[in-house]
Coordinates of C-alpha atoms and ligand atoms in Angstrom, one line a residue:
X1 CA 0.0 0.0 0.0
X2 CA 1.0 3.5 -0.2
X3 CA 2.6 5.2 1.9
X4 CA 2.2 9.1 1.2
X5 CA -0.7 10.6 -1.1
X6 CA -0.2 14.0 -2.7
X7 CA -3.6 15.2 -3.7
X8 CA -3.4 17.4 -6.8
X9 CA -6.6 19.2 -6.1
X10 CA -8.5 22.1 -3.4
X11 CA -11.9 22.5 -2.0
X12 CA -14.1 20.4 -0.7
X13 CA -12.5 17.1 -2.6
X14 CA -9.1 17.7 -1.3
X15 CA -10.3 17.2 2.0
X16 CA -12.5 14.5 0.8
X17 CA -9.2 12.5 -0.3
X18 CA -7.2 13.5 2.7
X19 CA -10.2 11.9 5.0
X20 CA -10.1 8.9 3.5
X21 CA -6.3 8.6 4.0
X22 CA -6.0 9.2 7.1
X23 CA -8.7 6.6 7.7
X24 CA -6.1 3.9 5.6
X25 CA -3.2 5.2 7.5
X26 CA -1.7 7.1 4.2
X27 CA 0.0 10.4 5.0
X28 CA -0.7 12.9 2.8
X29 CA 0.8 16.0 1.5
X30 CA -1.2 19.2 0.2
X31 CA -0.2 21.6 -2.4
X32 CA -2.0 25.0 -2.8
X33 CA -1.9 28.4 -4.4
X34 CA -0.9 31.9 -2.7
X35 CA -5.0 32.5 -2.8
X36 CA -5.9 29.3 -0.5
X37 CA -3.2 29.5 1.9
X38 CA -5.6 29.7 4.6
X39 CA -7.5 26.4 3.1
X40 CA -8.4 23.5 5.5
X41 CA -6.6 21.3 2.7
X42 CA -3.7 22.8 3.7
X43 CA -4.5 22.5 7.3
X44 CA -5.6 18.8 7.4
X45 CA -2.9 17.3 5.3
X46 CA 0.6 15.8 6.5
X47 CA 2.3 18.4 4.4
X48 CA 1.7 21.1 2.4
X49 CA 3.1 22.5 -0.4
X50 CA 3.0 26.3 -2.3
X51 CA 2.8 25.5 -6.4
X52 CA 2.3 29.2 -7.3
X53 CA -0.1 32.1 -7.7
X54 CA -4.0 31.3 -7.9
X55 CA -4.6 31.2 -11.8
X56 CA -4.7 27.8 -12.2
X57 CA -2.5 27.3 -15.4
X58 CA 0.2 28.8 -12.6
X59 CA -0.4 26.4 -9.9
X60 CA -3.1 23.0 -10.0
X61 CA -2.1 23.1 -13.7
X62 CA 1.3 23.3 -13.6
X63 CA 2.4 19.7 -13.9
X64 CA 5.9 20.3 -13.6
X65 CA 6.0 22.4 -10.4
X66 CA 3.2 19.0 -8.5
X67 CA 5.7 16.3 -10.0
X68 CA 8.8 18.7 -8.3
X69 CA 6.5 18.1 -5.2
X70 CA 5.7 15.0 -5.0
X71 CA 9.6 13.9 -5.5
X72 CA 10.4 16.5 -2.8
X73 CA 8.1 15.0 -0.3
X74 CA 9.0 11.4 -1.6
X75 CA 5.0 10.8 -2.4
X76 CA 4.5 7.5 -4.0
X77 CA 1.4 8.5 -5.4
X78 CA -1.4 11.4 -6.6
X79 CA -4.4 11.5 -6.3
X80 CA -6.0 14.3 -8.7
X81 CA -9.6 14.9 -7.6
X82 CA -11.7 15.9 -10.3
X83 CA -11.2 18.7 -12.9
X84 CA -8.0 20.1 -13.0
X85 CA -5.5 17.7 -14.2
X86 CA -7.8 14.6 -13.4
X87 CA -8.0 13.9 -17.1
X88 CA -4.8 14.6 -18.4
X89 CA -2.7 12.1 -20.2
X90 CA 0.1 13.8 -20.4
X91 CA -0.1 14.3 -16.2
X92 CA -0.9 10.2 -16.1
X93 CA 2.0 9.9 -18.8
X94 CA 4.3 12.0 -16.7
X95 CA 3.5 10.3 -13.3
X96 CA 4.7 7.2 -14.9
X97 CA 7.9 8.7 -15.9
X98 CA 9.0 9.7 -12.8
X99 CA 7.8 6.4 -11.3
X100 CA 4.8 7.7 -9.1
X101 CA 1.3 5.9 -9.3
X102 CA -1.1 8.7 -10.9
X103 CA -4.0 7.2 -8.8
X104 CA -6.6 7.4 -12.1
X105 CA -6.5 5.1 -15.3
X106 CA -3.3 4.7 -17.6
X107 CA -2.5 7.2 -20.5
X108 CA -4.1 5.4 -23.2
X109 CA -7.7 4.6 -21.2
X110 CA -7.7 8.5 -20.7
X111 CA -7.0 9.2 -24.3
X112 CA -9.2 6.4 -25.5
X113 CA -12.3 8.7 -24.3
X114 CA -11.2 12.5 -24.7
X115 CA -12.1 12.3 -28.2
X116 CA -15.6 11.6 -28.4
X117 CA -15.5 10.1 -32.3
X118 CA -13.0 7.6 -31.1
X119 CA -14.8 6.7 -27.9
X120 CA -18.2 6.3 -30.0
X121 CA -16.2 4.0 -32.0
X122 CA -15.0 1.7 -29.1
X123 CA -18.1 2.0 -27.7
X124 CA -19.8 0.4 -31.1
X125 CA -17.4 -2.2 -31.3
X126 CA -17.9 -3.5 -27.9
X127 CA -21.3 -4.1 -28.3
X128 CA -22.7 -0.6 -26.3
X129 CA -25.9 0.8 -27.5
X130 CA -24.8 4.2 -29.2
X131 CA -26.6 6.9 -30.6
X132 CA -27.2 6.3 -35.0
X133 CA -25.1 9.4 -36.5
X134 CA -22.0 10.0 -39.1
X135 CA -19.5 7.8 -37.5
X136 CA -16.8 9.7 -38.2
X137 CA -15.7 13.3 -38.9
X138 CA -18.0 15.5 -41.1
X139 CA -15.9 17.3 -43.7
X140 CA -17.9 19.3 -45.4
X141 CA -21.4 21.2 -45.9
X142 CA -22.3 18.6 -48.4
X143 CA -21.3 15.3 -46.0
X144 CA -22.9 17.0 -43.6
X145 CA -26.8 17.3 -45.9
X146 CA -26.0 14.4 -46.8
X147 CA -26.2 12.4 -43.1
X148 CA -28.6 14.6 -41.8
X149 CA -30.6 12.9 -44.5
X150 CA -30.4 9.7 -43.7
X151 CA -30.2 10.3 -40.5
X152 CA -33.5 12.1 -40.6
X153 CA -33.8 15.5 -39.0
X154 CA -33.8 16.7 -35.4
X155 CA -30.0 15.7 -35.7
X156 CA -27.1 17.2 -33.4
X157 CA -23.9 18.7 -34.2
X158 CA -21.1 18.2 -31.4
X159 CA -17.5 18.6 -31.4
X160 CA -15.3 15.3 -31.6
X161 CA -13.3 17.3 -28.4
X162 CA -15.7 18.8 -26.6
X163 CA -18.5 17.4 -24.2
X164 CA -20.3 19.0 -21.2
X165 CA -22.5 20.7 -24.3
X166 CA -19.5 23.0 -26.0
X167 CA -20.0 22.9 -29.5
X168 CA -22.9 21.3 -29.7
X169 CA -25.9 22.5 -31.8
X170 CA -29.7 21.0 -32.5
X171 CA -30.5 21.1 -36.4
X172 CA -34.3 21.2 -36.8
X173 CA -34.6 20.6 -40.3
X174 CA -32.6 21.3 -43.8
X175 CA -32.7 25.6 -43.8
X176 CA -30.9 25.8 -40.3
X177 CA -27.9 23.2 -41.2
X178 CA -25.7 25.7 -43.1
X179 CA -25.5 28.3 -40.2
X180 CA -25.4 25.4 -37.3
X181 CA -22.6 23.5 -39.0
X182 CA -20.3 26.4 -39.3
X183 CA -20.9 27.7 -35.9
X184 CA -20.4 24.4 -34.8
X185 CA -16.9 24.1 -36.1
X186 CA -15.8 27.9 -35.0
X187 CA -17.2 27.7 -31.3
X188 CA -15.3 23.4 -31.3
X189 CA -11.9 25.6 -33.3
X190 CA -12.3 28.2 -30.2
X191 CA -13.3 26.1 -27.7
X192 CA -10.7 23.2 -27.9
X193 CA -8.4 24.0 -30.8
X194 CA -10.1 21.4 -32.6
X195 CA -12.9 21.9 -35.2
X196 CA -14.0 18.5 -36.2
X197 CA -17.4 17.7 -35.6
X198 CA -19.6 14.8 -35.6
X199 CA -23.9 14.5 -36.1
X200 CA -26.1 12.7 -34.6
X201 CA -30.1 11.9 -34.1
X202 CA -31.7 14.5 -31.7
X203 CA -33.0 12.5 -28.8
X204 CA -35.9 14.7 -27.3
X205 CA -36.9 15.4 -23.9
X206 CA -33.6 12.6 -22.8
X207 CA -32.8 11.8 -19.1
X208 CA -29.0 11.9 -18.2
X209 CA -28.0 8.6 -16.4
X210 CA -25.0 7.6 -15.6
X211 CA -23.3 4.5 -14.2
X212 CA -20.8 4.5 -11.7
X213 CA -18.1 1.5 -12.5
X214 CA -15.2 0.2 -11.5
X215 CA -12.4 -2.1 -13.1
X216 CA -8.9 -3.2 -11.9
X217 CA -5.4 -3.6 -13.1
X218 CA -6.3 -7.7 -14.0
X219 CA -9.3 -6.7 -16.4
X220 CA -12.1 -7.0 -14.2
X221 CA -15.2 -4.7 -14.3
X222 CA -18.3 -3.9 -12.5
X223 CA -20.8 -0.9 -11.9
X224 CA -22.1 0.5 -8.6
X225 CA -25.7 1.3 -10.5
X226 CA -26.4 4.6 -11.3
X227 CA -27.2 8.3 -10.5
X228 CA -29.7 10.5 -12.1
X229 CA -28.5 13.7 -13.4
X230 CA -31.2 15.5 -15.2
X231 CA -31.4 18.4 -13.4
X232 CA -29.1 20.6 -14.9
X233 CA -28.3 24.1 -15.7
X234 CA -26.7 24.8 -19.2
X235 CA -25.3 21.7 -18.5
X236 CA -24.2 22.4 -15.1
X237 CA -25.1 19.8 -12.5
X238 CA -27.1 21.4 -9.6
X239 CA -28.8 18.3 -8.3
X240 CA -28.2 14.4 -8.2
X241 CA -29.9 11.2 -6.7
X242 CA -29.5 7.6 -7.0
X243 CA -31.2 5.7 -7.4
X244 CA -33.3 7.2 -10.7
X245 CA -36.6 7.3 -10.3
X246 CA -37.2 6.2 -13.7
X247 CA -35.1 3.3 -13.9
X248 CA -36.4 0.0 -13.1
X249 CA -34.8 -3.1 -12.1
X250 CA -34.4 -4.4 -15.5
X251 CA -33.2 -1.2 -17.2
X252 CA -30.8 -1.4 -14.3
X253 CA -29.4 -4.7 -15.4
X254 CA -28.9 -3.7 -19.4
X255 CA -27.1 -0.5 -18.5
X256 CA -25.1 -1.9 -15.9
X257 CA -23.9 -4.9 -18.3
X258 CA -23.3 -1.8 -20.8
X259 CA -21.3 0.0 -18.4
X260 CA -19.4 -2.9 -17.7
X261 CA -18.5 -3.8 -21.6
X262 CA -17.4 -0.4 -21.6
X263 CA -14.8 -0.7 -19.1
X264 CA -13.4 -4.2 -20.3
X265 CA -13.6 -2.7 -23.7
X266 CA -10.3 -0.5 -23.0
X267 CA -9.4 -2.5 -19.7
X268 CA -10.2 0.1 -17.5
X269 CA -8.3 0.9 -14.6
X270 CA -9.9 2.8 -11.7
X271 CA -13.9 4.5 -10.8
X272 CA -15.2 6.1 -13.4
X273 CA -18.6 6.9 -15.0
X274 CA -20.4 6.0 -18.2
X275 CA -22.7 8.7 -19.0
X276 CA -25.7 7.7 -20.9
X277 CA -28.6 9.4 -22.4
X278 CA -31.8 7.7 -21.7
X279 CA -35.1 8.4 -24.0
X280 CA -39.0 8.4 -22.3
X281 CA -39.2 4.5 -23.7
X282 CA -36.1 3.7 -22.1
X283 CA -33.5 3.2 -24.7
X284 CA -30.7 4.1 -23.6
X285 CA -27.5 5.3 -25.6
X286 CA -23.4 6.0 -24.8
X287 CA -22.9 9.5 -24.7
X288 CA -19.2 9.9 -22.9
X289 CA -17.2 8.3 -20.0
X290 CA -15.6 10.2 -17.7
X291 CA -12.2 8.6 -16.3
X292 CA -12.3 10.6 -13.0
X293 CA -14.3 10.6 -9.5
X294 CA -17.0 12.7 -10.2
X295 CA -18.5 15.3 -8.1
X296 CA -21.2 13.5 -7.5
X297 CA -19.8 10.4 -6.0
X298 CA -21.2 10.8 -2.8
X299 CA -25.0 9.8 -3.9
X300 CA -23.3 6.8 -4.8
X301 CA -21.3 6.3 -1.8
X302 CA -24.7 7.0 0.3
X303 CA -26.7 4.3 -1.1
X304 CA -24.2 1.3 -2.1
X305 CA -23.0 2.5 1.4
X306 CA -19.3 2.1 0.0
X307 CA -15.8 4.5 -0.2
X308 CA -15.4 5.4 -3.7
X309 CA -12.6 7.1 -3.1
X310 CA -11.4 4.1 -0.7
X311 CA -11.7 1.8 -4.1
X312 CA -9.8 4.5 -6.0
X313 CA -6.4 3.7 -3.8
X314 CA -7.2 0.7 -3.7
X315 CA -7.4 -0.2 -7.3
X316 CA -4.3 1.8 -8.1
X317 CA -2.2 -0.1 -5.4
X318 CA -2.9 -3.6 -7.4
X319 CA -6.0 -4.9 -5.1
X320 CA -8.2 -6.8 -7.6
X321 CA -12.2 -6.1 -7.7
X322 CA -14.6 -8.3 -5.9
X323 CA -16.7 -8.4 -9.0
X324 CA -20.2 -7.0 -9.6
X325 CA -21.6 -5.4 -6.5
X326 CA -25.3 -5.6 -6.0
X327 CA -27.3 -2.7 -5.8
X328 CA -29.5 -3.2 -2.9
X329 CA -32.4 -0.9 -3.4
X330 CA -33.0 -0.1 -0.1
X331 CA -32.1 3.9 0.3
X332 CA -32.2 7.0 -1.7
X333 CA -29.9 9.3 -2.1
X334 CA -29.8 13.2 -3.3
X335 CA -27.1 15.9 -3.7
X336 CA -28.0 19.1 -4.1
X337 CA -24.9 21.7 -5.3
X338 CA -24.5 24.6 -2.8
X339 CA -22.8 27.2 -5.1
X340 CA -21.0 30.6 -4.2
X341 CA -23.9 32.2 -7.1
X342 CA -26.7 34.1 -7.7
X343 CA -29.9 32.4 -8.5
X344 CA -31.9 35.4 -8.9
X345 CA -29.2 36.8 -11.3
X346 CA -28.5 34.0 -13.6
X347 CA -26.2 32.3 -11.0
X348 CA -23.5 34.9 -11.4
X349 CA -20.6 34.0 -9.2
X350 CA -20.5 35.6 -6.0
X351 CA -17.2 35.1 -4.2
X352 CA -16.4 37.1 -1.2
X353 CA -16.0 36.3 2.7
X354 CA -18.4 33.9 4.5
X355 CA -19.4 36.3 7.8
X356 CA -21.6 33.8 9.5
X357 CA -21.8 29.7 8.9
X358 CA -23.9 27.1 10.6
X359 CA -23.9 23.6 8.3
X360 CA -27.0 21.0 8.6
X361 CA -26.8 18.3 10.4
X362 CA -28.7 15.2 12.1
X363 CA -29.6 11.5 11.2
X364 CA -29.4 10.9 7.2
X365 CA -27.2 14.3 6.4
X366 CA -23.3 14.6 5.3
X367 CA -21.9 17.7 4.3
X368 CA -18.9 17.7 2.2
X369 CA -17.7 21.1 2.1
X370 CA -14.2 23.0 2.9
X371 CA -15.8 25.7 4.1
X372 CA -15.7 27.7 7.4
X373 CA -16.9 31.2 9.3
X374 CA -14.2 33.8 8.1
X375 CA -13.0 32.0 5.2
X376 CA -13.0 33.9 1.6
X377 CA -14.3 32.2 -1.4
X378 CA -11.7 33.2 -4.3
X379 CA -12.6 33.9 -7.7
X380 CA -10.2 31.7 -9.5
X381 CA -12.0 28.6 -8.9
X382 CA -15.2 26.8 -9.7
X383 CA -17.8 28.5 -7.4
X384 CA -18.9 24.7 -5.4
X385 CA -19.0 25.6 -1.7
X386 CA -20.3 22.9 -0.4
X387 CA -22.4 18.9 -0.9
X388 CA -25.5 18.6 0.8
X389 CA -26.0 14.8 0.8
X390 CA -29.1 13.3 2.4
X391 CA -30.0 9.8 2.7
X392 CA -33.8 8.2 3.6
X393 CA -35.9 5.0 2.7
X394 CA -37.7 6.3 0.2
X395 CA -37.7 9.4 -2.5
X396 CA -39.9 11.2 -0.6
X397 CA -38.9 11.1 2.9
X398 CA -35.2 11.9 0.8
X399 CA -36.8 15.2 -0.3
X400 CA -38.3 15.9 2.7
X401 CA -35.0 15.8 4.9
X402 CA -33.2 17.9 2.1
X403 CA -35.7 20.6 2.9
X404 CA -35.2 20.7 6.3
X405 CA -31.2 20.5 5.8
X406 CA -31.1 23.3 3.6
X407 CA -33.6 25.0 6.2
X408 CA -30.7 24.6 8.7
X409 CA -28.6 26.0 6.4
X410 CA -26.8 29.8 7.2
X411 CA -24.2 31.0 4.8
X412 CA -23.9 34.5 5.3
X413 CA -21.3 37.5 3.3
X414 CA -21.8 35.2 -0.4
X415 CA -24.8 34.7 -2.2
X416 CA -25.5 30.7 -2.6
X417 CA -28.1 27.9 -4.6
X418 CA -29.7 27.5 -1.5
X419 CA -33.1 29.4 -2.4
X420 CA -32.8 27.7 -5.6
X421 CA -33.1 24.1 -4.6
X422 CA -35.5 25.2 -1.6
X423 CA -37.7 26.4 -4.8
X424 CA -37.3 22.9 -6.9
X425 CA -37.7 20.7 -4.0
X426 CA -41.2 22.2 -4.1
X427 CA -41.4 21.7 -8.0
X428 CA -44.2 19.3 -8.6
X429 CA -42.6 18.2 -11.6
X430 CA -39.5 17.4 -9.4
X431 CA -41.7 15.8 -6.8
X432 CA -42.7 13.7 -9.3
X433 CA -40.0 11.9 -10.7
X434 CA -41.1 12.3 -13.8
X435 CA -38.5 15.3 -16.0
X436 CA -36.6 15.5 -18.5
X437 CA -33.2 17.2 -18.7
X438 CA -35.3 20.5 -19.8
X439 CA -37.2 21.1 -16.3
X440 CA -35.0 23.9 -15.2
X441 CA -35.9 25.6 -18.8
X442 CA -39.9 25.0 -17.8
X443 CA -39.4 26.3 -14.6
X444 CA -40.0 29.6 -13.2
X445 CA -37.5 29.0 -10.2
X446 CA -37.0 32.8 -9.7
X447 CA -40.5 33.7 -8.9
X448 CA -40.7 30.8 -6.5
X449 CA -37.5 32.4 -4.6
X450 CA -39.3 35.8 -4.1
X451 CA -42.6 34.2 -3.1
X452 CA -40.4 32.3 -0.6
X453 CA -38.5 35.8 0.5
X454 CA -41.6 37.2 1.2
X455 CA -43.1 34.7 3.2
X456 CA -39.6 34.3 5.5
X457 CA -39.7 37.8 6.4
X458 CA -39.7 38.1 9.9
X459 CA -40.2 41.3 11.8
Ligands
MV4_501 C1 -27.5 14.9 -27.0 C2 -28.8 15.3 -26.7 C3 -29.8 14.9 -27.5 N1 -29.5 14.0 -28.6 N2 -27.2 14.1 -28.0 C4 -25.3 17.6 -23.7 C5 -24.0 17.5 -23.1 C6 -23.3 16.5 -23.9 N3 -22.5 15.6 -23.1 C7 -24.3 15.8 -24.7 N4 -25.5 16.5 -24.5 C8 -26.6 16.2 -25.2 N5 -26.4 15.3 -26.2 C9 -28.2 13.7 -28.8 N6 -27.9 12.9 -29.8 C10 -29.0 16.2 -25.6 C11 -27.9 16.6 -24.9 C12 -28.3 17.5 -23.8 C13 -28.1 17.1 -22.5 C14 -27.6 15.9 -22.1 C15 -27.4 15.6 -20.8 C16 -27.8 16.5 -19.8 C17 -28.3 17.7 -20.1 C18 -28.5 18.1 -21.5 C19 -29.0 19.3 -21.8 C20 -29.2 19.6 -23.1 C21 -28.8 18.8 -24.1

């Protein structure tokens, strides 16, 4: 096993790494920028580390000052968290250079999904239900009529380098293609230095799905079942929950089995997640895998009641797999996103000092956050503040307790998500079960917030 862990990473996940760690007996070392000097990363970790000033390309980017680091402290492995350099190649590439186990899958598994065309085409071959499109690159205006034909129109235009929506444009029918292709290609050529796109068939009204999996250094695979992601803002995440309410047991099974091909497919070393879109009669179709611990691991964690991040180390230390887990279907689990941002002003970042704090707590509650009273959210960074994870039998005694957590809730100086999701919890649609990924463009979440600000005014 490892001895000493250097987490690549800040915020709330850093601490989330260093937690488990300590609970295996790993030390851990901590590197940081000049702007979170006074993070509890840096406080809670073995050693910590300075890496440079807070614009990320200067510091949690900068691959050569973390690898200086990590020989300095004599680490034998890193962990990267999410984002950051958690899907780099060249980072995995370099870690095995300089003899350190990048705790994540090998170069070539990383590579093998960062381009979506070549993913879709592994994906194909092993057998994983894919969405019918162009199979390749489109070259040209013409290529492109030409698919959109066969394929039949509402088709999709998306950038082989892209994902998380960059790029990506609906085609309704034959008039619109021109314009959407070549804004298609400029925003991909801007966005990722790489203009090739792909099409595909418009799924409407699709629920994001994704499986949590797992494989190990001897090619064995399984999934953890999955988490429902629909609710989502330009294709930011805000809420999460496992199980989905729309999948059944036997839709479980196929995409599970799917998930699993996946990962023997390009012998998959480490957690990760195969995203899939799913349509209201329940096919379900490959969109992208993600070769990271996802934000959203927790609502996995809650209900398989099981240490992803535990299985990480694990995995990258040589310990095989047990093989399929079962899902046991007993508790639900949902995440709601506390962001340093604005609901009422189209979630415009709002970092600043946190003046006043008090965190929810009580049976069926876990906060992950590395927040604290006095400490200054800094505007280089993604704007996540803190996890609210809650855990009950059912769906609805899940939604209930996330109310009255985020009723306990005080974050004071910064504004925060919180009215938002105390607004959706309430959505009927929501309550339901029963959404698509296009609630949060039917819902009138702002008026909601007022009517709620009214009715909290105390004299
Ligand atoms: C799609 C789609 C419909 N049909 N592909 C958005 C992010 C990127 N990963 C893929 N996305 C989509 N791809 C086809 N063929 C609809 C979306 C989509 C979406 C997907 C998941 C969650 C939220 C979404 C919001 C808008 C569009």
């Amino acid at each position: 096993m490892f001895k000493k862990i250097l987490i690549a990473n800040r915020g709330e996940i850093a601490l989330r790494i260093i937690r488990t760690c300590k609970e295996m007996g790993i030390k851990t070392v901590a590197v940081y920028s000049t702007a979170d000097r006074d993070s509890l990363h840096v406080r809670f970790a073995d050693e910590a580390v300075c890496i440079g000033p807070p614009k990320s390309r200067d510091s949690y980017l900068n691959m050569q000052n973390i690898m200086a680091v990590a020989e300095l402290t004599n680490a034998d492995a890193i962990h990267p968290g999410y984002g950051f350099l958690a899907e780099n190649a060249e980072f995995s590439e370099l870690c095995q250079k300089y003899k350190i186990k990048f705790i994540g899958p090998l170069p070539y598994q990383i590579r093998s999904m960062g381009d979506k065309i070549t993913a879709k085409e592994t994906m194909i071959k092993a057998g994983v239900p894919c969405i019918p499109g162009s199979g390749g690159l489109i070259a040209n205006l013409d290529e492109a009529a030409k698919t959109a034909d066969e394929i039949g129109f509402p088709v999709i235009l998306k950038a082989t380098a892209g994902g998380g929506g960059k790029g990506m444009r609906i085609v309704r029918n034959a008039a619109e293609l021109e314009k959407a292709y070549s804004m298609a290609r400029t925003e991909a050529g801007a966005s990722f230095g790489n203009d090739g796109v792909y099409m595909e068939k418009f799924i409407e009204e699709p629920r994001h799905i994704e499986i949590q999996v797992a494989g190990d250094q001897y090619g064995e695979g399984c999934h953890l079942s999955e988490r429902d992601c629909s609710v989502q803002r330009r294709h930011q995440k805000l809420v999460e929950e496992a199980p989905s309410p729309f999948v059944d047991e036997e839709l479980r099974k196929k995409m599970g089995a799917a998930a699993v091909k996946a990962v023997k497919a390009i012998n998959y070393e480490g957690v990760g997640t195969v995203e899939f879109l799913v349509d209201k009669h329940k096919n379900f179709y490959f969109m992208e895998m993600n070769t990271r611990i996802q934000v959203e691991h927790p609502v996995t964690e809650e209900v398989m009641d099981f240490d992803l991040i535990k299985e990480q180390i694990l995995i990258a230390a040589g310990t095989p797999i047990s093989g399929v887990l079962y899902f046991p279907d007993k508790m639900h689990a949902i995440e709601c996103r506390i962001n340093a941002e604005d609901p009422l002003n189209n979630f415009a970042p709002s970092p600043g000092k946190i003046t006043a704090l008090h965190t929810p707590k009580g049976y069926g509650v876990r906060v992950d956050t590395h927040i604290y009273a006095g400490y200054t959210v800094p505007p280089f960074y993604d704007s996540l503040l803190a996890k609210v994870i809650c855990r009950a039998k059912t769906r609805e005694e899940c939604i209930v307790k996330m109310q009255r957590a985020l009723h306990e809730f005080i974050i004071e100086g910064v504004k925060t998500t919180i009215p938002f999701h105390l607004a959706l919890l309430e959505n009927e649609e929501f309550r339901s079960g029963k959404f698509d990924t296009g609630l949060l463009e039917r819902f009138d979440y702002v008026s909601v917030i007022k009517e709620h600000m009214q009715a909290d005014y105390k004299i």
